[in-house]
């Protein structure tokens, strides 16, 4: 069942992955017991396990480490530790080699890191996302767009739109879905920003990306985008 769900067959994106059969809540119970008590070198061993759930445990432990380093009330938190965790994650990002490992970790680590100051008080360079999007590795590419979920929650949409544009003609369905998902999240917070992006790109973007992006729109507007008619003079959705 898990092998089919995560596409582990020959030639599929998760080829050769092995599962213990644990559900995510079970893995989270392990994380709850072990959080903040393991070194990065110990977590690294988990990330290189042959077992999918063990790798997930490692990434979720990194999420907990990042949470612990965030500012509390008016403090600065632990900027050195945040950078250490983000750098460690990026170093081992290719071990997040299935969509759930990416989606359950990257926005809470890389996305969160980008929102808080570095040790010297400056903000992290968001070109990290561009570098990831230009990677030859599928999972790093997915990390580049899904990490922006944390930025979207803070009303910061520019990075999502920039990375979405870079990935718009990617050949893989997993990137189409992730890009559409993040565009949909932008639209949930500012529908005009999403409409502006779609007005420019809807005619050439993958249909999967478009369907995901417009999923929360009213049926009439969804039909308009899917039938490629948004530039009608009588369009009531575009100002």
Coordinates of C-alpha atoms in Angstrom, one line a residue:
X1 CA 0.0 0.0 0.0
X2 CA 2.7 2.5 1.0
X3 CA 4.9 1.5 -1.9
X4 CA 2.0 2.4 -4.3
X5 CA 1.2 5.6 -2.5
X6 CA 4.8 6.9 -2.6
X7 CA 5.6 5.5 -6.0
X8 CA 8.5 3.2 -5.1
X9 CA 8.3 1.0 -8.2
X10 CA 11.0 0.7 -10.8
X11 CA 11.5 4.0 -12.6
X12 CA 9.2 5.9 -10.3
X13 CA 10.3 8.9 -8.2
X14 CA 10.5 6.9 -4.9
X15 CA 12.1 3.8 -6.5
X16 CA 13.6 1.4 -3.9
X17 CA 12.3 3.2 -0.8
X18 CA 11.6 0.9 2.2
X19 CA 8.9 1.3 4.8
X20 CA 8.4 0.1 8.4
X21 CA 4.6 0.6 8.1
X22 CA 4.4 3.4 10.7
X23 CA 1.9 6.2 10.4
X24 CA 3.0 9.8 10.8
X25 CA 1.4 10.2 14.2
X26 CA 3.4 7.2 15.4
X27 CA 6.6 8.8 14.2
X28 CA 5.6 12.0 15.8
X29 CA 5.3 10.2 19.2
X30 CA 8.9 9.1 18.8
X31 CA 10.0 12.6 18.0
X32 CA 8.1 13.9 21.0
X33 CA 10.2 11.6 23.3
X34 CA 13.5 12.3 21.6
X35 CA 13.2 16.0 20.7
X36 CA 16.0 18.3 21.8
X37 CA 18.0 15.4 23.2
X38 CA 19.9 14.3 20.1
X39 CA 22.9 15.9 18.5
X40 CA 23.0 16.8 14.8
X41 CA 25.4 13.9 14.2
X42 CA 22.9 11.5 15.7
X43 CA 20.1 13.1 13.5
X44 CA 22.3 12.7 10.5
X45 CA 22.4 8.9 11.0
X46 CA 18.6 8.9 10.9
X47 CA 18.5 10.9 7.7
X48 CA 20.6 8.3 6.0
X49 CA 18.6 5.3 7.1
X50 CA 17.2 3.0 4.5
X51 CA 13.8 3.3 6.2
X52 CA 11.5 6.1 5.1
X53 CA 9.9 6.6 8.6
X54 CA 13.4 6.9 10.2
X55 CA 14.4 9.6 7.8
X56 CA 11.1 11.3 8.5
X57 CA 11.9 11.1 12.2
X58 CA 15.2 12.8 11.6
X59 CA 13.6 15.7 9.6
X60 CA 10.9 16.2 12.2
X61 CA 13.6 16.4 14.9
X62 CA 15.2 19.2 12.9
X63 CA 11.8 20.9 12.8
X64 CA 11.8 20.8 16.6
X65 CA 15.3 22.1 16.9
X66 CA 14.4 25.1 14.7
X67 CA 11.3 25.8 16.8
X68 CA 13.4 25.8 20.0
X69 CA 15.8 28.4 18.4
X70 CA 13.0 30.8 17.5
X71 CA 12.6 34.2 19.3
X72 CA 10.4 34.1 22.5
X73 CA 8.4 37.3 23.0
X74 CA 10.8 40.2 22.6
X75 CA 14.0 38.2 22.4
X76 CA 16.1 37.2 19.4
X77 CA 16.1 33.5 20.1
X78 CA 19.2 31.6 19.0
X79 CA 20.3 33.0 15.6
X80 CA 23.5 31.0 15.5
X81 CA 21.5 27.8 16.1
X82 CA 18.9 28.7 13.5
X83 CA 21.7 29.1 10.9
X84 CA 23.4 25.9 12.0
X85 CA 20.1 23.9 11.6
X86 CA 19.3 25.5 8.2
X87 CA 22.8 24.8 6.9
X88 CA 22.6 21.3 8.1
X89 CA 19.2 20.8 6.4
X90 CA 20.5 22.1 3.1
X91 CA 23.6 19.9 3.3
X92 CA 21.4 16.8 3.7
X93 CA 18.3 18.0 1.7
X94 CA 18.5 15.3 -0.9
X95 CA 17.7 12.8 1.9
X96 CA 14.2 14.3 1.9
X97 CA 13.7 12.0 -1.0
X98 CA 9.9 11.8 -1.2
X99 CA 7.2 14.4 -1.2
X100 CA 6.1 13.9 2.4
X101 CA 9.6 14.3 3.8
X102 CA 9.9 17.6 1.9
X103 CA 6.4 18.9 2.8
X104 CA 6.6 18.1 6.5
X105 CA 10.0 19.7 7.0
X106 CA 11.1 22.4 4.6
X107 CA 8.8 25.3 5.4
X108 CA 9.3 24.8 9.1
X109 CA 13.1 24.8 8.7
X110 CA 14.1 26.8 5.6
X111 CA 11.0 29.0 5.4
X112 CA 11.1 29.8 9.1
X113 CA 14.9 30.5 8.9
X114 CA 14.3 33.1 6.1
X115 CA 11.9 35.0 8.4
X116 CA 14.4 35.7 11.2
X117 CA 17.7 37.6 11.5
X118 CA 21.1 36.1 11.2
X119 CA 23.6 36.4 14.0
X120 CA 24.9 39.7 12.6
X121 CA 21.4 41.1 12.6
X122 CA 20.9 41.0 8.8
X123 CA 18.2 38.9 7.1
X124 CA 19.0 35.6 5.4
X125 CA 19.5 35.8 1.6
X126 CA 16.4 34.4 -0.1
X127 CA 18.4 33.5 -3.1
X128 CA 18.7 30.2 -1.2
X129 CA 15.3 29.4 -2.8
X130 CA 16.6 30.3 -6.3
X131 CA 19.6 28.0 -5.8
X132 CA 17.4 25.1 -4.8
X133 CA 15.0 25.7 -7.7
X134 CA 17.9 25.5 -10.1
X135 CA 19.1 22.2 -8.7
X136 CA 19.1 19.1 -10.8
X137 CA 17.6 17.2 -7.8
X138 CA 13.8 16.9 -7.8
X139 CA 13.5 17.1 -4.1
X140 CA 15.6 20.2 -3.7
X141 CA 13.4 21.8 -6.4
X142 CA 10.3 20.9 -4.5
X143 CA 11.9 22.3 -1.3
X144 CA 12.4 25.7 -3.1
X145 CA 8.7 26.2 -3.6
X146 CA 7.1 24.5 -0.6
X147 CA 9.5 26.4 1.8
X148 CA 7.7 29.6 0.8
X149 CA 4.6 28.4 2.7
X150 CA 6.1 30.0 5.8
X151 CA 6.5 33.3 3.9
X152 CA 3.0 33.2 2.6
X153 CA 1.6 32.9 6.1
X154 CA 3.4 36.2 6.9
X155 CA 1.8 37.9 3.8
X156 CA 5.0 37.8 1.8
X157 CA 4.2 36.5 -1.7
X158 CA 7.0 37.7 -3.9
X159 CA 9.3 34.8 -3.3
X160 CA 6.5 32.3 -4.1
X161 CA 5.7 34.1 -7.3
X162 CA 9.3 34.3 -8.3
X163 CA 10.1 30.6 -7.7
X164 CA 6.7 29.5 -9.2
X165 CA 7.7 31.3 -12.4
X166 CA 11.0 29.6 -12.5
X167 CA 9.4 26.2 -12.0
X168 CA 6.4 26.8 -14.3
X169 CA 7.6 24.6 -17.1
X170 CA 9.2 21.9 -15.0
X171 CA 8.5 18.4 -16.5
X172 CA 7.5 16.6 -13.3
X173 CA 4.0 16.4 -11.9
X174 CA 5.3 16.6 -8.3
X175 CA 6.5 20.1 -9.1
X176 CA 3.3 21.0 -10.9
X177 CA 1.3 20.1 -7.8
X178 CA 3.6 21.8 -5.4
X179 CA 3.6 25.0 -7.4
X180 CA -0.1 25.1 -7.8
X181 CA -0.6 24.4 -4.1
X182 CA 1.6 27.4 -3.1
X183 CA -0.2 29.6 -5.6
X184 CA -3.5 28.5 -4.1
X185 CA -2.2 29.5 -0.6
X186 CA -1.3 32.9 -1.9
X187 CA -4.8 33.2 -3.3
X188 CA -6.4 32.3 0.0
X189 CA -4.7 35.4 1.5
X190 CA -4.8 37.8 -1.5
X191 CA -6.9 36.7 -4.4
X192 CA -5.8 39.7 -6.5
X193 CA -2.2 38.7 -6.3
X194 CA -3.1 35.2 -7.6
X195 CA -5.3 36.6 -10.3
X196 CA -2.5 38.8 -11.5
X197 CA -0.1 35.9 -11.7
X198 CA -2.6 33.8 -13.5
X199 CA -3.5 36.5 -16.0
X200 CA 0.2 36.5 -17.1
X201 CA 0.9 32.8 -17.0
X202 CA -2.3 30.7 -17.1
X203 CA -2.2 30.0 -20.9
X204 CA 1.2 28.3 -20.7
X205 CA 1.3 26.7 -17.2
X206 CA 0.7 23.0 -16.7
X207 CA -3.0 22.2 -16.3
X208 CA -2.3 20.4 -13.0
X209 CA -0.7 23.6 -11.6
X210 CA -3.6 25.7 -12.8
X211 CA -6.2 23.3 -11.3
X212 CA -4.4 23.3 -8.0
X213 CA -4.0 27.1 -8.0
X214 CA -7.7 27.9 -8.6
X215 CA -9.2 25.1 -6.5
X216 CA -10.7 27.5 -3.9
X217 CA -12.2 29.8 -6.4
X218 CA -15.9 29.9 -7.1
X219 CA -17.0 27.5 -9.9
X220 CA -17.7 30.3 -12.4
X221 CA -14.2 31.8 -12.0
X222 CA -12.6 28.3 -12.2
X223 CA -14.3 27.7 -15.5
X224 CA -13.1 31.0 -16.8
X225 CA -9.4 30.2 -16.1
X226 CA -9.7 26.6 -17.4
X227 CA -11.2 27.7 -20.7
X228 CA -8.6 30.4 -21.3
X229 CA -10.9 33.3 -21.4
X230 CA -9.7 35.7 -18.7
X231 CA -9.0 38.6 -21.1
X232 CA -12.6 39.0 -22.2
X233 CA -13.6 42.7 -22.1
X234 CA -16.5 41.6 -19.8
X235 CA -14.3 39.9 -17.3
X236 CA -15.7 40.8 -13.9
X237 CA -12.8 39.1 -12.0
X238 CA -9.9 41.2 -13.2
X239 CA -9.7 44.9 -12.4

